[in-house]
mmCIF file of C-alpha atoms and ligand atoms in Angstrom:
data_model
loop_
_atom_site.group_PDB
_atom_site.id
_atom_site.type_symbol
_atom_site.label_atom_id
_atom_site.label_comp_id
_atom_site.label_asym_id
_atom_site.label_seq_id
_atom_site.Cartn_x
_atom_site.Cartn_y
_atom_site.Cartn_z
ATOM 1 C CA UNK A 1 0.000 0.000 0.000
ATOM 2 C CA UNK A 2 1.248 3.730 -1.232
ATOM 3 C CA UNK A 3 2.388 5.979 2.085
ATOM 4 C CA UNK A 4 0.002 8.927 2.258
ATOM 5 C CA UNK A 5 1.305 12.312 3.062
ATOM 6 C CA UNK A 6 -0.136 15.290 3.627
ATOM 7 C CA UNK A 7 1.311 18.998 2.628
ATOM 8 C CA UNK A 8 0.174 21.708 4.670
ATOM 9 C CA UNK A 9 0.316 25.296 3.406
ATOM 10 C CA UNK A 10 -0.853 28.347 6.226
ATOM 11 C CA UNK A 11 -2.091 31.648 6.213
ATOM 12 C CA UNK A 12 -1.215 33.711 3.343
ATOM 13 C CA UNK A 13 1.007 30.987 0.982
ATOM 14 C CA UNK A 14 -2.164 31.098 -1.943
ATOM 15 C CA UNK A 15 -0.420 34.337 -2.982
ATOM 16 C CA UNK A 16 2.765 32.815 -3.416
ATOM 17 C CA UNK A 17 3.620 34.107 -6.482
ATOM 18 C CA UNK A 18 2.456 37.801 -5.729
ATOM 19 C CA UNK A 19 3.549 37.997 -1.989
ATOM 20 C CA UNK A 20 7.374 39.713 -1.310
ATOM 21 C CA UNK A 21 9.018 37.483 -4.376
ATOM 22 C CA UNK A 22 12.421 38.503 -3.296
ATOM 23 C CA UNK A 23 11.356 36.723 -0.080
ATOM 24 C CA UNK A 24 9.302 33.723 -1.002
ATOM 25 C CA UNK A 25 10.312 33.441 -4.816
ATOM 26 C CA UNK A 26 8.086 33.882 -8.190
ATOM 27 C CA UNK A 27 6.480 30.535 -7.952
ATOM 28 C CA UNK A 28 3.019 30.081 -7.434
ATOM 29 C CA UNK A 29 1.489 27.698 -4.661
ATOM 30 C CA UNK A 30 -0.106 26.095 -7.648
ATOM 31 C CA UNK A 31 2.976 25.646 -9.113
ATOM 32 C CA UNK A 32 4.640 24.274 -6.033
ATOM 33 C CA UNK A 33 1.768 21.507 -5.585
ATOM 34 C CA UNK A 34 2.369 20.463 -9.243
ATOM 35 C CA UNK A 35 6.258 20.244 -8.239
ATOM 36 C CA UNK A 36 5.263 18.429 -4.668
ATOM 37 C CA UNK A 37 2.825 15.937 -6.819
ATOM 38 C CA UNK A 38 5.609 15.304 -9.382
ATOM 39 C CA UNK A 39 8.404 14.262 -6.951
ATOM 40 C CA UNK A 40 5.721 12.239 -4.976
ATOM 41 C CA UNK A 41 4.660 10.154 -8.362
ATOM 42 C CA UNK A 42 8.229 9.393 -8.742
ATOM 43 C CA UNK A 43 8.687 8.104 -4.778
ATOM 44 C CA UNK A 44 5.023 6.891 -5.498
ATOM 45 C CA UNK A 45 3.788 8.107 -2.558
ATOM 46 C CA UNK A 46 0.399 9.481 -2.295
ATOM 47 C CA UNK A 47 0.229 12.898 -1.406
ATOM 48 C CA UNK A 48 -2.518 15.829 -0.535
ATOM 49 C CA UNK A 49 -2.356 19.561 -0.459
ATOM 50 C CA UNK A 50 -4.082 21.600 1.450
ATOM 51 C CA UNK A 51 -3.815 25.550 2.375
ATOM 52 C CA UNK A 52 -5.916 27.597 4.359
ATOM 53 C CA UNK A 53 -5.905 31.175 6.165
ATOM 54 C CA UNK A 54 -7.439 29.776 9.146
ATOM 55 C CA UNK A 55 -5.851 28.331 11.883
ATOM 56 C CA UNK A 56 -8.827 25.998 13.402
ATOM 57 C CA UNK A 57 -9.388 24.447 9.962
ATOM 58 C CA UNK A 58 -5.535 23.905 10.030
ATOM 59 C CA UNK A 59 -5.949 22.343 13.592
ATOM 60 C CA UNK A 60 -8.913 20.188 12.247
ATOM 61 C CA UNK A 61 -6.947 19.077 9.326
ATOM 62 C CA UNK A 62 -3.696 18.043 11.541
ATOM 63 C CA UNK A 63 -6.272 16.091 13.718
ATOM 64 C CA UNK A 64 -7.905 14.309 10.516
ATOM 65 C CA UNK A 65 -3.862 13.105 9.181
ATOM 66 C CA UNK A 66 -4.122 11.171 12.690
ATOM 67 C CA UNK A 67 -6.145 7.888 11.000
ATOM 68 C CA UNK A 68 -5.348 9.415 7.123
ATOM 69 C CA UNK A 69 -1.892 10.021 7.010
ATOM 70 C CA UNK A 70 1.783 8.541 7.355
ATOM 71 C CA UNK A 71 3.446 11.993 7.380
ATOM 72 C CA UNK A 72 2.777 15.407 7.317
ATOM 73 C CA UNK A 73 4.944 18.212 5.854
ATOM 74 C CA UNK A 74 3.681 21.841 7.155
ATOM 75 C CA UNK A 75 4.643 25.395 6.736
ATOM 76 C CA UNK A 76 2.378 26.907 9.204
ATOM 77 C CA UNK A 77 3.586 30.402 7.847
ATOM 78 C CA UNK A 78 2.821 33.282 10.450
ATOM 79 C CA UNK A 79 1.120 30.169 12.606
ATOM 80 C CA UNK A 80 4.614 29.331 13.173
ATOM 81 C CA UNK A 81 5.358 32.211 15.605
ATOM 82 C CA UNK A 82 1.813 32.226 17.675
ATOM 83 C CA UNK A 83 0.065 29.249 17.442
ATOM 84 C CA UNK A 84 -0.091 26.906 20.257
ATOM 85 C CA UNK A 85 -3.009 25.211 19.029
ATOM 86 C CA UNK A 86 -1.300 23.819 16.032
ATOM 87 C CA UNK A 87 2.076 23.304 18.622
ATOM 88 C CA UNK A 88 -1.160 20.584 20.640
ATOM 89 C CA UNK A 89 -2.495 19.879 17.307
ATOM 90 C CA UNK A 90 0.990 18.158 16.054
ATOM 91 C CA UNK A 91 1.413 16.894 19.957
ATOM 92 C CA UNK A 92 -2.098 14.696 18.813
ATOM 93 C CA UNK A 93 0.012 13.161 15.981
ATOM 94 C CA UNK A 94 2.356 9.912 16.367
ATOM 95 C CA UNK A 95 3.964 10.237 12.606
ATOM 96 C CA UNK A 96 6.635 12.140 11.208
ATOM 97 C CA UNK A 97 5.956 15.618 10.746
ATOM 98 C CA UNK A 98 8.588 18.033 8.878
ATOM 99 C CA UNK A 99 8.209 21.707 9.607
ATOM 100 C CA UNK A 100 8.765 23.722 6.388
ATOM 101 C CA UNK A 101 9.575 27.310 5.772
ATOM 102 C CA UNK A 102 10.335 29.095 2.200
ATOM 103 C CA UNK A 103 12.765 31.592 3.691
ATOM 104 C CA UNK A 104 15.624 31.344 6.956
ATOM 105 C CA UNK A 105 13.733 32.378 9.583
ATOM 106 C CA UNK A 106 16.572 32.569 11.859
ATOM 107 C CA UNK A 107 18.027 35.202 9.464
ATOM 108 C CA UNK A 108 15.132 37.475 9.899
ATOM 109 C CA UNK A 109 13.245 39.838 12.118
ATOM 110 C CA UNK A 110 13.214 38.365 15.758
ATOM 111 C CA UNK A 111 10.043 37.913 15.895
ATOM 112 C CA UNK A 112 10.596 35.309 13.512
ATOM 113 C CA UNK A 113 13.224 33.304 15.346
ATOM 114 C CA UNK A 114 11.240 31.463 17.564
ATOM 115 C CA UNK A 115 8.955 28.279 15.980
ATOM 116 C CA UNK A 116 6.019 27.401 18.419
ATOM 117 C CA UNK A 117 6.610 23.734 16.409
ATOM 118 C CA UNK A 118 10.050 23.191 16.310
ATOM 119 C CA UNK A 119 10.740 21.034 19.609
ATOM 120 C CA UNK A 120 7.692 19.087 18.838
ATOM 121 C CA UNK A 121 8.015 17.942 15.243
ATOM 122 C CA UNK A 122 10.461 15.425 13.231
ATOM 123 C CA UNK A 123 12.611 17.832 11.689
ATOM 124 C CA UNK A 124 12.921 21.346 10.407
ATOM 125 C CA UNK A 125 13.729 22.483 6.526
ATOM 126 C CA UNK A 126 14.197 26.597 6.227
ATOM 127 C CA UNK A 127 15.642 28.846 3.906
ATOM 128 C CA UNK A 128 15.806 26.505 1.033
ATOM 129 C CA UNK A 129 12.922 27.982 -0.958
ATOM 130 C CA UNK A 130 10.325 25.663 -2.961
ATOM 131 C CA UNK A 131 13.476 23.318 -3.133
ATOM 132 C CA UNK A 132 12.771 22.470 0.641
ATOM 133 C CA UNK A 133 9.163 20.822 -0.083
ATOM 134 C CA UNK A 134 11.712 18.347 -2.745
ATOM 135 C CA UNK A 135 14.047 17.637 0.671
ATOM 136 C CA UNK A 136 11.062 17.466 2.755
ATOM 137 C CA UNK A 137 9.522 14.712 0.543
ATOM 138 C CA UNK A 138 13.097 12.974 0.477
ATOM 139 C CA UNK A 139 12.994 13.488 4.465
ATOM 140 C CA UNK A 140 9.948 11.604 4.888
ATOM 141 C CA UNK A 141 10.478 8.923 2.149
ATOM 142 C CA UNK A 142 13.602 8.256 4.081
ATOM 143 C CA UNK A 143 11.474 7.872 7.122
ATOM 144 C CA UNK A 144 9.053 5.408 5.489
ATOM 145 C CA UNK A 145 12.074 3.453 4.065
ATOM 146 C CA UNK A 146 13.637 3.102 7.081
ATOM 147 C CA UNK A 147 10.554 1.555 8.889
ATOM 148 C CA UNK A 148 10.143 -0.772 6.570
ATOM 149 C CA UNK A 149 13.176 -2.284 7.363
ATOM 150 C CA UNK A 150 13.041 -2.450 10.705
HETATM 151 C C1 DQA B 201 7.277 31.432 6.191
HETATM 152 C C2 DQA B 201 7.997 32.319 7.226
HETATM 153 C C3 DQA B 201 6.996 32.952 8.166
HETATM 154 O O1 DQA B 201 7.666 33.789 9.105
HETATM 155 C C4 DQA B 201 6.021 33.825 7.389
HETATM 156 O O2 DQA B 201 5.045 34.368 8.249
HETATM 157 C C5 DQA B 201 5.393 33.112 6.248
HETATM 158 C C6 DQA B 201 6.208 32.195 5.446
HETATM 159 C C7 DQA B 201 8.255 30.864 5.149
HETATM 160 O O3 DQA B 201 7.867 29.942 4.437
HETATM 161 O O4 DQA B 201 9.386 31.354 4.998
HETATM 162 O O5 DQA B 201 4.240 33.336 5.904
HETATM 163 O O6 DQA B 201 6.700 30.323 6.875
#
């Protein structure tokens, strides 16, 4: 049976594209699904993307990839800095989840520096643009690999 993972995208990454391009690059979140779907084919694993501006549908979502999912990948976007409900919503979850971020947050305002997620999830990718989704894919298919051998 295919591994099932499932992207999450947070507030404001559906104007990827538009929003500050020298900061989060030309590519549209469209685009970057396509991209996510094409390196998934090729690992054939099963994947799902979903965005939304709202962080209790996000919460909601996380809760669903407990009984749907074998991984999640998540760029909570500004979620990242506030949000302890999506901190207890990944606490709910006992698969891998990668923590995903366009840009280096640790080379940016201070505010920035600090990830309610980051002591709770599998791993962190930052400041590798739409090339981190590729490395987070790779992350978890390394994941999967390596359980099936044990
Ligand atoms: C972001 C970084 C966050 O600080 C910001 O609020 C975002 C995008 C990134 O991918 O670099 O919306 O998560």
């Amino acid at each position: 049976m295919k591994e099932k993972v499932l992207v999450i995208h947070g507030p404001n990454l559906n104007m990827l594209g538009k929003r500050e391009p020298e900061k989060y690059g030309t590519s549209t979140l469209d685009e970057i699904n396509a991209d996510i779907e094409a390196h998934c084919r090729k690992l054939d694993i099963e994947v799902q993307a979903f965005q939304s501006n709202h962080e209790g549908t996000i919460v909601e979502k996380i809760q669903q990839a407990r009984d749907d999912f074998d991984a999640v990948i998540i760029n909570p976007a500004a979620y990242t800095h506030t949000s302890v409900a999506i901190r207890d919503a990944v606490l709910l979850l006992d698969i891998p989840v990668i923590e995903i971020h366009l840009s280096n947050i640790y080379k940016r305002e201070p505010f920035r520096h600090k990830s309610m997620l980051c002591d709770v999830v599998t791993g962190q990718i930052a400041g590798f643009g739409i090339y981190g989704y590729v490395m987070a894919i790779d992350a978890v298919d390394n994941i999967f690999k390596a359980q099936a051998r044990s």
